[in-house]
mmCIF file of C-alpha atoms and ligand atoms in Angstrom:
data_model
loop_
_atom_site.group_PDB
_atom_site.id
_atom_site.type_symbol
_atom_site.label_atom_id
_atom_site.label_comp_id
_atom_site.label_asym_id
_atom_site.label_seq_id
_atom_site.Cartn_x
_atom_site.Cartn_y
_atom_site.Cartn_z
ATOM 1 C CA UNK A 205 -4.110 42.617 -70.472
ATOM 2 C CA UNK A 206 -0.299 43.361 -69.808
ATOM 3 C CA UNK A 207 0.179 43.037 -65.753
ATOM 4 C CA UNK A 208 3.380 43.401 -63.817
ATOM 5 C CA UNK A 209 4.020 40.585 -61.513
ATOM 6 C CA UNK A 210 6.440 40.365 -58.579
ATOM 7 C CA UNK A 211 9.023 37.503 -59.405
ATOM 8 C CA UNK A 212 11.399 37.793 -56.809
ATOM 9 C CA UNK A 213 11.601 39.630 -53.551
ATOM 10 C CA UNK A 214 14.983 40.465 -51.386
ATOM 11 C CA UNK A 215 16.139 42.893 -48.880
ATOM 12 C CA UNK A 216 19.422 43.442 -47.108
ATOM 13 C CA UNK A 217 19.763 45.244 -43.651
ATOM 14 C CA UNK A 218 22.896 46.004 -41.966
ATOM 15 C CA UNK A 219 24.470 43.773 -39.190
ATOM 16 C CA UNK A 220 24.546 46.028 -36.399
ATOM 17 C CA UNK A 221 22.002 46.525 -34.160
ATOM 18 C CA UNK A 222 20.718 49.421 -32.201
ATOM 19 C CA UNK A 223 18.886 48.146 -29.320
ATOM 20 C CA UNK A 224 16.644 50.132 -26.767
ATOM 21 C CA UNK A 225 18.946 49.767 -23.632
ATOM 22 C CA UNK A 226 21.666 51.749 -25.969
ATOM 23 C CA UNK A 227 19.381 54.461 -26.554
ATOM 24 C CA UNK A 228 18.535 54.851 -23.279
ATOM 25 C CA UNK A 229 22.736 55.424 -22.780
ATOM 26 C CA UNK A 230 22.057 58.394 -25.925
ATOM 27 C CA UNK A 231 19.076 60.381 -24.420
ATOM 28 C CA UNK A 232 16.604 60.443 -21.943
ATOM 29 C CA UNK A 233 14.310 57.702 -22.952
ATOM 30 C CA UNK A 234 13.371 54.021 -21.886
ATOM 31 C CA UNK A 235 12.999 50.744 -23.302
ATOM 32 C CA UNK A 236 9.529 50.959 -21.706
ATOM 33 C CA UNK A 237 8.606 54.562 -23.226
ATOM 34 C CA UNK A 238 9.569 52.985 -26.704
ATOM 35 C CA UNK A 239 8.190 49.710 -26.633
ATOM 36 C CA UNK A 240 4.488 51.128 -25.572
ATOM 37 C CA UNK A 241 4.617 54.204 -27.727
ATOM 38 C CA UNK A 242 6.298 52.703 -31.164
ATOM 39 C CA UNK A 243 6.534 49.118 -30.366
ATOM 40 C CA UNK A 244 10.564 49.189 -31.972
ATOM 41 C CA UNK A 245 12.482 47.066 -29.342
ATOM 42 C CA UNK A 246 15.619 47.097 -32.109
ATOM 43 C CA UNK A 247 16.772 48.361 -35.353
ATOM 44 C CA UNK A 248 19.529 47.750 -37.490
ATOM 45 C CA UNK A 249 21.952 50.861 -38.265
ATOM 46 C CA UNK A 250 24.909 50.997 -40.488
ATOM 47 C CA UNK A 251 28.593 51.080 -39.588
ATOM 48 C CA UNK A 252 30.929 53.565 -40.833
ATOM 49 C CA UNK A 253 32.359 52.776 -44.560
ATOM 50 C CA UNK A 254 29.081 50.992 -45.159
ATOM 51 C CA UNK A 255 27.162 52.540 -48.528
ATOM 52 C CA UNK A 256 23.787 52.759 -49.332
ATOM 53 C CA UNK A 257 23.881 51.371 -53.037
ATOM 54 C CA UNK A 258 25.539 48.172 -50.884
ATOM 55 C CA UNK A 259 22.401 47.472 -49.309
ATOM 56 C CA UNK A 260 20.327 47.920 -52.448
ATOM 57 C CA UNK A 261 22.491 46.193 -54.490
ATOM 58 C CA UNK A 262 22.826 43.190 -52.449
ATOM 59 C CA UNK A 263 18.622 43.322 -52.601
ATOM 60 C CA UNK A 264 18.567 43.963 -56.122
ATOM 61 C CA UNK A 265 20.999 40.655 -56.850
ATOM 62 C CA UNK A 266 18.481 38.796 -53.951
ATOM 63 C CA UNK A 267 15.101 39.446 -55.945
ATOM 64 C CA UNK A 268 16.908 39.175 -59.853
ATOM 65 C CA UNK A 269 18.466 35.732 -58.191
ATOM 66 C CA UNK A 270 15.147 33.989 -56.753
ATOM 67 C CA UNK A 271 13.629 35.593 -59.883
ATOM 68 C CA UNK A 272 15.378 34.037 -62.531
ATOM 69 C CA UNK A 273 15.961 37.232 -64.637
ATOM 70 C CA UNK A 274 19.916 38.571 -65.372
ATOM 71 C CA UNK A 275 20.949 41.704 -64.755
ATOM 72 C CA UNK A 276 21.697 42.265 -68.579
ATOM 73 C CA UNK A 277 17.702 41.397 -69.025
ATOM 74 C CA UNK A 278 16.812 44.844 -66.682
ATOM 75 C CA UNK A 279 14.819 47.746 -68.565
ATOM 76 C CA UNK A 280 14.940 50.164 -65.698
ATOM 77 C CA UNK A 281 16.603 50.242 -62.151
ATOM 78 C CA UNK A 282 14.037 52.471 -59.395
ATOM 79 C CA UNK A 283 14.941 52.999 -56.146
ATOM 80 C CA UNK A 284 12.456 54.695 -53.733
ATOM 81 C CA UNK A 285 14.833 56.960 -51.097
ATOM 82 C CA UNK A 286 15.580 60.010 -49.768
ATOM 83 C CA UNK A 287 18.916 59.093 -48.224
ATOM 84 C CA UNK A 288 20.903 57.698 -50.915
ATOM 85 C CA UNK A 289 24.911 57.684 -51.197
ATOM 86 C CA UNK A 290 24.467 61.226 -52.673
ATOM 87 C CA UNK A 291 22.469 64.058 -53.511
ATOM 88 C CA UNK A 292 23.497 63.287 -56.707
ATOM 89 C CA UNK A 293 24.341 60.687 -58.667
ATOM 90 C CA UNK A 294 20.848 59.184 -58.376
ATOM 91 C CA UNK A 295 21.690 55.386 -55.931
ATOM 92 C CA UNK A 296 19.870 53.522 -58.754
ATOM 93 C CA UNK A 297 23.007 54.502 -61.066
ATOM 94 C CA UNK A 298 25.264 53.014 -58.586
ATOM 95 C CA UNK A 299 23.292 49.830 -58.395
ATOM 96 C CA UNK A 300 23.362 49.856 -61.905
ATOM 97 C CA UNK A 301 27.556 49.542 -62.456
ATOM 98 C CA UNK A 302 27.468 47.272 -59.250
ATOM 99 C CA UNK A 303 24.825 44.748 -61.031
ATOM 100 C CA UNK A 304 26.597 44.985 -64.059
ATOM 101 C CA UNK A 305 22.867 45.778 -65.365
ATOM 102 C CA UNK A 306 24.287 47.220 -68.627
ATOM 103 C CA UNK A 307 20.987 47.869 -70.554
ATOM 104 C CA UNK A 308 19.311 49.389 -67.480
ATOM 105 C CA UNK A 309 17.840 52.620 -67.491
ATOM 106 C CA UNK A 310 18.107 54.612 -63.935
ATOM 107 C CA UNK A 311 16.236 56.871 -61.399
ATOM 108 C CA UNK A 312 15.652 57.521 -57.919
ATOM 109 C CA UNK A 313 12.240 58.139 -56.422
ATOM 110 C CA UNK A 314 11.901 60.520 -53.983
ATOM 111 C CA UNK A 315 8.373 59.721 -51.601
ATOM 112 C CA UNK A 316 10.145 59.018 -48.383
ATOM 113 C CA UNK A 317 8.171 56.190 -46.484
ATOM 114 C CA UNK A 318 6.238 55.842 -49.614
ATOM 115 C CA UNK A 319 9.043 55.549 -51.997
ATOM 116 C CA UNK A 320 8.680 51.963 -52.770
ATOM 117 C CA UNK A 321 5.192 52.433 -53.212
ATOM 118 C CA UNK A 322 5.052 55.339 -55.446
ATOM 119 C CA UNK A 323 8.201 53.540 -57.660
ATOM 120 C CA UNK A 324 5.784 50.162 -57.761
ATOM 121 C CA UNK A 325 3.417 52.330 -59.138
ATOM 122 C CA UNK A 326 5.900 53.867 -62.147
ATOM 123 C CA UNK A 327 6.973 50.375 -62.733
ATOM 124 C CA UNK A 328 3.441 49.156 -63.268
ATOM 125 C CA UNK A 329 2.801 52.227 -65.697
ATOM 126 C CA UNK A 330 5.911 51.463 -67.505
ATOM 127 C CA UNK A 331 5.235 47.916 -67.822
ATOM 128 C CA UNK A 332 1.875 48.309 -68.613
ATOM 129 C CA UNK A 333 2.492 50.630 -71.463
ATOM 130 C CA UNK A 334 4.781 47.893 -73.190
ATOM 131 C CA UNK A 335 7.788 50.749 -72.318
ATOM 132 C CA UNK A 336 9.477 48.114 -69.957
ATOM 133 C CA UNK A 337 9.966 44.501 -69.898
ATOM 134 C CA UNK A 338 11.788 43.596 -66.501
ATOM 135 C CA UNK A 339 11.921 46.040 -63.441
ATOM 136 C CA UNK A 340 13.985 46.139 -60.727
ATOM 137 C CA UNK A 341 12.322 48.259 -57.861
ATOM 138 C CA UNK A 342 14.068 48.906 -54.698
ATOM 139 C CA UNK A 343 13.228 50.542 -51.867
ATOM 140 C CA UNK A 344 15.962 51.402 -48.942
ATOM 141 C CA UNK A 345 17.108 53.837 -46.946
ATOM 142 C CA UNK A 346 19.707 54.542 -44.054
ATOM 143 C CA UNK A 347 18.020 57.720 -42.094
ATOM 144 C CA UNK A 348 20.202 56.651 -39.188
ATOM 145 C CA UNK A 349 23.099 59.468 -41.040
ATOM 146 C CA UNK A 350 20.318 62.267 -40.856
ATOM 147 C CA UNK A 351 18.749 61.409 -37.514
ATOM 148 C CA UNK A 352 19.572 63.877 -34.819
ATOM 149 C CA UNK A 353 21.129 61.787 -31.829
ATOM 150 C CA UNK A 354 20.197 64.104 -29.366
ATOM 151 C CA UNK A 355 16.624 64.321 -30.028
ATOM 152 C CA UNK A 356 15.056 61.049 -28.193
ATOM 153 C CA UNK A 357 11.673 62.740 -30.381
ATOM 154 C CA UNK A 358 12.790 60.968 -33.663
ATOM 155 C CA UNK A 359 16.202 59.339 -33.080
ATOM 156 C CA UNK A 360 14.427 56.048 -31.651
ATOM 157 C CA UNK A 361 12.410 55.299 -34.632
ATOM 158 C CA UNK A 362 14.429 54.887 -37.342
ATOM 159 C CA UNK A 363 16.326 51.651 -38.671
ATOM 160 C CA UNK A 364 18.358 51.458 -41.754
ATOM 161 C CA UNK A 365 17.714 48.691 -44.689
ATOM 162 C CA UNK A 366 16.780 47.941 -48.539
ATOM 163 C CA UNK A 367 14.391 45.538 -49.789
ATOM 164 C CA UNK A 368 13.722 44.885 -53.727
ATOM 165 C CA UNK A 369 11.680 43.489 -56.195
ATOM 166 C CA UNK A 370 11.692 42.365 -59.573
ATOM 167 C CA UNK A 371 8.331 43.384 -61.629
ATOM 168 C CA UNK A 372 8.101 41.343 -64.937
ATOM 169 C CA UNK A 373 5.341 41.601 -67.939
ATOM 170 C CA UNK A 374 2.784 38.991 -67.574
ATOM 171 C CA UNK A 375 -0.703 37.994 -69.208
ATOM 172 C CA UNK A 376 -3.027 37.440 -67.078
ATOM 173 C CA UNK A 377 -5.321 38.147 -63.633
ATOM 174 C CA UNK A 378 -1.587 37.833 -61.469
ATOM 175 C CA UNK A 379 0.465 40.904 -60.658
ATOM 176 C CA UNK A 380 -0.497 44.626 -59.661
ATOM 177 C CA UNK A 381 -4.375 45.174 -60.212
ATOM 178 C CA UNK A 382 -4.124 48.532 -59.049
ATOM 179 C CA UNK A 383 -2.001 51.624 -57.199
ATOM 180 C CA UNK A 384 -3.843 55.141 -55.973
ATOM 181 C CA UNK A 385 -0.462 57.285 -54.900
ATOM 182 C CA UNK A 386 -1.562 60.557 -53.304
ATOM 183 C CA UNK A 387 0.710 63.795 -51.920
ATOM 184 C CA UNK A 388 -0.622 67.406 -49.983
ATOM 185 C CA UNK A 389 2.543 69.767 -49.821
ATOM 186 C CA UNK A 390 0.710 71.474 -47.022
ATOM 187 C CA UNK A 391 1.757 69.077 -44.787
ATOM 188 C CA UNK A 392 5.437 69.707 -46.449
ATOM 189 C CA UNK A 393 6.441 70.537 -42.870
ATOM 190 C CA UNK A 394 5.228 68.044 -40.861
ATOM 191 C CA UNK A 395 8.426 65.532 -41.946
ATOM 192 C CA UNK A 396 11.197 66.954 -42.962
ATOM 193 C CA UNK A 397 15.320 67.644 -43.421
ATOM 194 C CA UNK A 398 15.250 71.182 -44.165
ATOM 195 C CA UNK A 399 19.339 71.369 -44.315
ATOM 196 C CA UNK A 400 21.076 69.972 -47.388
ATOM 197 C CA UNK A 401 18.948 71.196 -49.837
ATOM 198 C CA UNK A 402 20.129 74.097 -52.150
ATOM 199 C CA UNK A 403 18.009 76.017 -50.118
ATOM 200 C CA UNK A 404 20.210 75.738 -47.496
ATOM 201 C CA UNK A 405 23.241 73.645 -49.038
ATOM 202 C CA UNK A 406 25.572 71.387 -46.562
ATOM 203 C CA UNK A 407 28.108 73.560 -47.476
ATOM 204 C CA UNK A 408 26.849 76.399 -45.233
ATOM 205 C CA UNK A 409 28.562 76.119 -42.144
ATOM 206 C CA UNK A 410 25.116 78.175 -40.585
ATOM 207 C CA UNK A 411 23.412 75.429 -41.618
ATOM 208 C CA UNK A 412 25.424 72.895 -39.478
ATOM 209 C CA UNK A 413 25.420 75.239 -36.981
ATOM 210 C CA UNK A 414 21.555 75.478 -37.071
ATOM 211 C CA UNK A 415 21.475 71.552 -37.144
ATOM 212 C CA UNK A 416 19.661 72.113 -40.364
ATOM 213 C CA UNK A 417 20.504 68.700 -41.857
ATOM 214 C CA UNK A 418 18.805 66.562 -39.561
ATOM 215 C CA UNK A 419 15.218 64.797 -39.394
ATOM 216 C CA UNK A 420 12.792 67.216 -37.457
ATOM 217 C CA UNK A 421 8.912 65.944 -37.277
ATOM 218 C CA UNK A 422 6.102 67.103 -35.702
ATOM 219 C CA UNK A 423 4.966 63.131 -34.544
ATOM 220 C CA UNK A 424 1.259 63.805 -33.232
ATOM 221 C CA UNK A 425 -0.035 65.966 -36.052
ATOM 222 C CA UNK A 426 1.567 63.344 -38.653
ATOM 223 C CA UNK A 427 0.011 60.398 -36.377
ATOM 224 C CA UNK A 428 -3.372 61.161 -36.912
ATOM 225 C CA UNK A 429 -3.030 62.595 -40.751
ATOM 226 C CA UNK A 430 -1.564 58.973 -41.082
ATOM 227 C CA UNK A 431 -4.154 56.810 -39.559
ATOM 228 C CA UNK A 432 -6.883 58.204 -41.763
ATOM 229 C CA UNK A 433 -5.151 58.872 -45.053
ATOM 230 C CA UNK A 434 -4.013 55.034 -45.125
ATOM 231 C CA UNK A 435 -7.121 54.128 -44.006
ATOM 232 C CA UNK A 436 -9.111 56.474 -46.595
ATOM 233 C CA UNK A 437 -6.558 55.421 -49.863
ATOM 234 C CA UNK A 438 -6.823 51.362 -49.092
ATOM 235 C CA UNK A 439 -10.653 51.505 -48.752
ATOM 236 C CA UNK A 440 -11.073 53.862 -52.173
ATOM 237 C CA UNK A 441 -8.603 50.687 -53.924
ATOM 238 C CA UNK A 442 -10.503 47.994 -52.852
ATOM 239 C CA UNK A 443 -13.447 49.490 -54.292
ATOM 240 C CA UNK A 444 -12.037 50.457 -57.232
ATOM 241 C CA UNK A 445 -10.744 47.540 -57.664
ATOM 242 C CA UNK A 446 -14.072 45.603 -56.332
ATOM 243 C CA UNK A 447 -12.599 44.126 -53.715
ATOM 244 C CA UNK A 448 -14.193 43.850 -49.920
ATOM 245 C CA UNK A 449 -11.414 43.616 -47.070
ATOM 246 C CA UNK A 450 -12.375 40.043 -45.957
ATOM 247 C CA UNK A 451 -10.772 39.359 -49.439
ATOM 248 C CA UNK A 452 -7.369 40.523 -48.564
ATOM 249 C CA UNK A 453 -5.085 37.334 -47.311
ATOM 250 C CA UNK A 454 -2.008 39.347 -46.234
ATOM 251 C CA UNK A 455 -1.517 43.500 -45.419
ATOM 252 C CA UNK A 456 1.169 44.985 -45.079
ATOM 253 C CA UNK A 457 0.792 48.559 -43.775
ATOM 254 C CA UNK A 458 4.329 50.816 -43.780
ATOM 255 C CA UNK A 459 5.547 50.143 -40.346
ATOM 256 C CA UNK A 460 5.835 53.448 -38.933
ATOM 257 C CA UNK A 461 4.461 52.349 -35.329
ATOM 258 C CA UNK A 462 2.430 49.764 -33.768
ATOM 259 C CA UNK A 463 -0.500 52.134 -32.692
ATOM 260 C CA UNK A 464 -1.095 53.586 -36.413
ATOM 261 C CA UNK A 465 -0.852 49.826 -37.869
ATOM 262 C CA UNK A 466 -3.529 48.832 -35.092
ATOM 263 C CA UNK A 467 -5.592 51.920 -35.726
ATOM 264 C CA UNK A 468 -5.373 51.741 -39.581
ATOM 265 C CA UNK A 469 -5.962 47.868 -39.668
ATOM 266 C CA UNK A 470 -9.006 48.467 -36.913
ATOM 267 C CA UNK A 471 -10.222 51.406 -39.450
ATOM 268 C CA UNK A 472 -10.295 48.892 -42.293
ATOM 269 C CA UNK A 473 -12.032 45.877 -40.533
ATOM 270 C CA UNK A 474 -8.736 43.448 -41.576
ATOM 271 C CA UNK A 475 -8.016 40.574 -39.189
ATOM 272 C CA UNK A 476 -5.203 40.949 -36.650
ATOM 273 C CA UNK A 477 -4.152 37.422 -37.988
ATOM 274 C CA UNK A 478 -3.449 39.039 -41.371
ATOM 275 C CA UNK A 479 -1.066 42.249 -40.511
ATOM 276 C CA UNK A 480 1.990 41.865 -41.095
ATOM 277 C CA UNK A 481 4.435 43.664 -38.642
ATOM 278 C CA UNK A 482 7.846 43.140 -37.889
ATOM 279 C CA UNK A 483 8.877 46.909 -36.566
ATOM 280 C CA UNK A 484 9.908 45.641 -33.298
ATOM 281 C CA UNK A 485 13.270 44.100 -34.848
ATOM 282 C CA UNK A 486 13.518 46.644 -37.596
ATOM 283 C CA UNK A 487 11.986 50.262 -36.026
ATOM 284 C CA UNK A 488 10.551 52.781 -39.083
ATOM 285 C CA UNK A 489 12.984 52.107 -42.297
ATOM 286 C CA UNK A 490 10.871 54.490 -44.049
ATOM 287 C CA UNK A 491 11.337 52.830 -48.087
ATOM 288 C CA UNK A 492 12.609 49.964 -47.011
ATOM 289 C CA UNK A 493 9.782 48.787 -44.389
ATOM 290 C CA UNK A 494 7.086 47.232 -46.982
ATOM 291 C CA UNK A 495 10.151 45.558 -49.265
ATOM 292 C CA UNK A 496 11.748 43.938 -46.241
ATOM 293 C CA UNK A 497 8.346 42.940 -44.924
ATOM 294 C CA UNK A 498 7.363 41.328 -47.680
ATOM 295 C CA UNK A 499 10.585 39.425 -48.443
ATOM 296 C CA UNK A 500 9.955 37.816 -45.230
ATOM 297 C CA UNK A 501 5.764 37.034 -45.872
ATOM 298 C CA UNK A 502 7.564 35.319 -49.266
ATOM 299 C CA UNK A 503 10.682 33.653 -47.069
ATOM 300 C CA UNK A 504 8.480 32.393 -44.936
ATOM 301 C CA UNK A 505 6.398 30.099 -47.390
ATOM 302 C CA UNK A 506 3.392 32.188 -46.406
ATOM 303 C CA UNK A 507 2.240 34.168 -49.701
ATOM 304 C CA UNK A 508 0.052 31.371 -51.730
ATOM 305 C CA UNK A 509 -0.546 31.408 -55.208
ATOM 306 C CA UNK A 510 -3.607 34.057 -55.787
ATOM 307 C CA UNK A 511 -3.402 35.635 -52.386
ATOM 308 C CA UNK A 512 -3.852 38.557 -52.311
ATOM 309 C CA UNK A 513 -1.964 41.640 -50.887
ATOM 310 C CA UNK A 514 -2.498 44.949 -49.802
ATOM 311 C CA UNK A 515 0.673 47.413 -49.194
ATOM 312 C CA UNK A 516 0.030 51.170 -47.839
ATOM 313 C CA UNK A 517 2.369 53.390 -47.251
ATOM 314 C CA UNK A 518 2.342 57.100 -45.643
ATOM 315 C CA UNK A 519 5.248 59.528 -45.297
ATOM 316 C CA UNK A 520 7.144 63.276 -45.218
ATOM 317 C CA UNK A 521 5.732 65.374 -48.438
ATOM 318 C CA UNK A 522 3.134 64.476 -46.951
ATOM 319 C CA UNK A 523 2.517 60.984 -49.322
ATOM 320 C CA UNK A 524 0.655 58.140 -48.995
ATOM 321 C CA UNK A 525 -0.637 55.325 -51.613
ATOM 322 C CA UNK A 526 -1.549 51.856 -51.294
ATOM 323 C CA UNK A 527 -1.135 48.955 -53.854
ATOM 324 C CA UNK A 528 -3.083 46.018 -54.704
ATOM 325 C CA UNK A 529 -1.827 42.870 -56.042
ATOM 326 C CA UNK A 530 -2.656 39.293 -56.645
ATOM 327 C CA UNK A 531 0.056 37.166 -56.102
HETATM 328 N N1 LIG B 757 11.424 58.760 -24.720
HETATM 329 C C1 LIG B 757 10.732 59.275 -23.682
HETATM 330 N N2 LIG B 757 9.840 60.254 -23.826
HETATM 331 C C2 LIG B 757 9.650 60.762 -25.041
HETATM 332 C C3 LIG B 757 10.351 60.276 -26.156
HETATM 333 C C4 LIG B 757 11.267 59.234 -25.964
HETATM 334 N N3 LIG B 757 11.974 58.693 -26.959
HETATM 335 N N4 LIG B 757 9.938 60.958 -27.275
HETATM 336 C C5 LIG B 757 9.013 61.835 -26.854
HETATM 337 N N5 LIG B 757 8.851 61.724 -25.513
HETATM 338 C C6 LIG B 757 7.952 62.483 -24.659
HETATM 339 C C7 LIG B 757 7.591 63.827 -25.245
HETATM 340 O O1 LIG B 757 8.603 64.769 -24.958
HETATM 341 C C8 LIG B 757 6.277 64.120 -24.559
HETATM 342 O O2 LIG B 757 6.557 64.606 -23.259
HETATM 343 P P1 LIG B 757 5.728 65.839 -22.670
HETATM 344 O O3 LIG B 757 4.310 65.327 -22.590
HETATM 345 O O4 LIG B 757 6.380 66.070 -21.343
HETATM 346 O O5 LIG B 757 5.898 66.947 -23.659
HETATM 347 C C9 LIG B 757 5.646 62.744 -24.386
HETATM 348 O O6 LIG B 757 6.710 61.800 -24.547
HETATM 349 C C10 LIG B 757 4.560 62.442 -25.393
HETATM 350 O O7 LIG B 757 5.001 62.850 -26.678
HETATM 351 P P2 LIG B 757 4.109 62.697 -27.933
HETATM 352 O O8 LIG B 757 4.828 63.272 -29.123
HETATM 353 O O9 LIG B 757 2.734 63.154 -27.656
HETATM 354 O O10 LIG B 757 4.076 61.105 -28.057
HETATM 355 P P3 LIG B 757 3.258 60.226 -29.051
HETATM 356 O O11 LIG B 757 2.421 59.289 -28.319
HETATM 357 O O12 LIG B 757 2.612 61.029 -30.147
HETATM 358 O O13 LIG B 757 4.422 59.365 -29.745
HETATM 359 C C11 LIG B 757 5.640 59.289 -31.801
HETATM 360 C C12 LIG B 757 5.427 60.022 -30.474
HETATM 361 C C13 LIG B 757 6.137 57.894 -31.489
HETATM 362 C C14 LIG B 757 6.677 60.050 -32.618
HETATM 363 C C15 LIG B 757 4.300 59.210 -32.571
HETATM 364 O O14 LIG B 757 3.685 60.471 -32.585
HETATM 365 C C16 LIG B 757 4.458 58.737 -33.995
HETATM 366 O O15 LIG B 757 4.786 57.578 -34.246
HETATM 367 N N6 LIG B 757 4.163 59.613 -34.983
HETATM 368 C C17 LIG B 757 4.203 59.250 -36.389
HETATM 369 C C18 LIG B 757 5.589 59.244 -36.944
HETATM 370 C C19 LIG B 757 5.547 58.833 -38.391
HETATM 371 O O16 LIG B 757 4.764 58.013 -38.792
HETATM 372 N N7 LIG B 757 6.390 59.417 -39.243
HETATM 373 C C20 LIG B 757 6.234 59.176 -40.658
HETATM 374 C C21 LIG B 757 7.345 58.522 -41.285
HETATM 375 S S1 LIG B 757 8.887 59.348 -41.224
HETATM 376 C C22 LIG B 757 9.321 59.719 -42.867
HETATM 377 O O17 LIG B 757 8.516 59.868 -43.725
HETATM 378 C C23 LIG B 757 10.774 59.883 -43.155
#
């Protein structure tokens, strides 16, 4: 059986960071309030004149590099965002030119905090179906341009950053053994930007003056959706799939905030000792979170041969997924 199998990981954040004693100089919040309720001390943010095909690129050339694979030897470029350079161009065409990746084809995926998940999940199908060979999938985003500055409710989650991957054909029992991605449009307005859409385009000046184009989130109501729908999508793959969660070595829930990766961990039994979290230094980068995270499980030396790994992800649509893989 054809399986697609990670061969390199990167990611690429920007160098400045945003710490909680600077928000507290932006809006009426505290380094306390944040820490206990999110568990983000810091996140990285991008200067002015920085891009966001930058960041993924400099991913992309991380995880083709530690790979082994050339740019030229690419099927298909995906990156999972909803903040790229522009609304269009899809990013992925950008990173495309800047890797020089000239047989490539190119898309964007739009699943907010579960873009990387849901383009892992096209990348599998692709390479499963013999369509693709070599896959680069990104994931990345810098929500730091869309978050409202005065609004202490969402402008002390985000971080900005890009993490990649590159997926390659393989026989055999290593690679992705399974993906369930999942969406309810109900929720559409739990998470969203509802400025900047042709709905009601940038251009409008009403829609600046409405401060249209700018996160707004209703945090509670998507806080307890999330908990259970992570939960409820990880358990249904590991049957699936046969698997009990004493058999996963390493998860690696979206990190959104420290509660709902305690709560959804608790919910599916999996030792403390194997959750991965790292949203104190990097706050919620929303596509980018499970890329980075993992590029640092894999720096680290601590991803064994045959481990396996469970990712989950859960975001504005309302999305979630998780993905199963044996490393
Ligand atoms: N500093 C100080 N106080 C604050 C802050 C802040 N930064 N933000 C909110 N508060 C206040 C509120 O105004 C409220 O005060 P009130 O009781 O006087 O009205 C109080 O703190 C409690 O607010 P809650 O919203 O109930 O706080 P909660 O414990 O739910 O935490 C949070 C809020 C962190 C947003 C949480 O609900 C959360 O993490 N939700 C999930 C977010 C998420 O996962 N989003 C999905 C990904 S985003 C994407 O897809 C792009």
């Amino acid at each position: 059986m054809i399986r697609a199998k990670i061969l390199g990981t990167g990611a690429a954040v920007p160098k400045r960071i945003l710490s909680n004693a600077d928000l507290e100089k932006l809006v009426e919040t505290s380094d306390d309030w944040i820490t206990s309720r999110t568990g983000i001390r810091e996140r990285h943010i991008v200067s002015e004149g920085e891009h966001f095909s930058d960041l993924c690129t400099r991913a992309g050339e991380l995880a083709l590099k530690r790979a082994h694979v050339k740019p030229e030897e690419l099927d298909m470029i995906l990156v999972g965002t909803i903040s790229g350079d522009m609304p269009f161009p899809a990013t992925s065409c950008l990173v495309q030119r800047n890797l020089g990746a000239t047989r490539a084809a190119a898309s964007d995926v739009s699943a907010a905090c579960v873009g990387f998940l849901y383009a892992l999940h096209l990348a599998d199908g692709l390479i499963q179906s013999g369509k693709a060979q070599n896959v680069l999938v990104i994931g990345g985003e810098i929500l730091s341009r869309y978050v409202d500055w005065t609004d202490r409710n969402t402008c002390v989650l985000f971080g900005d950053g890009a993490g990649a991957v590159l997926l390659q054909a393989t026989r055999g029992d290593h690679g992705i053994l399974g993906s369930i991605m999942k969406a309810n449009g109900s929720y559409h307005d739990f998470i969203c930007m509802p400025g900047g859409g042709s709905d009601r385009p940038a251009n409008d000046p009403k829609s600046i003056e409405e401060r249209l184009p700018y996160i707004k989130m209703k945090g509670n109501e998507t806080f307890r959706v999330a908990v259970k729908a992570m939960a409820d999508v990880s358990q249904e793959l590991l049957s699936e799939q046969g698997f009990t969660h004493e058999q996963v070595d390493h998860f690696i829930p979206h990190q959104a905030n420290v509660r709902i990766i305690d709560a959804v961990s608790e919910k599916l039994k999996i030792d403390p000792r194997k959750v991965y979290k790292n949203i104190e230094r990097f706050g919620n980068t929303s596509a980018a979170s499970i890329p980075i995270a993992l590029d640092e499980l894999v720096r680290e030396d601590r991803v064994k041969d045959g481990d396996m790994v469970l990712m989950t992800a859960f975001g504005a649509g309302l999305v979630w997924g998780s993905v199963l893989l044996r490393w």
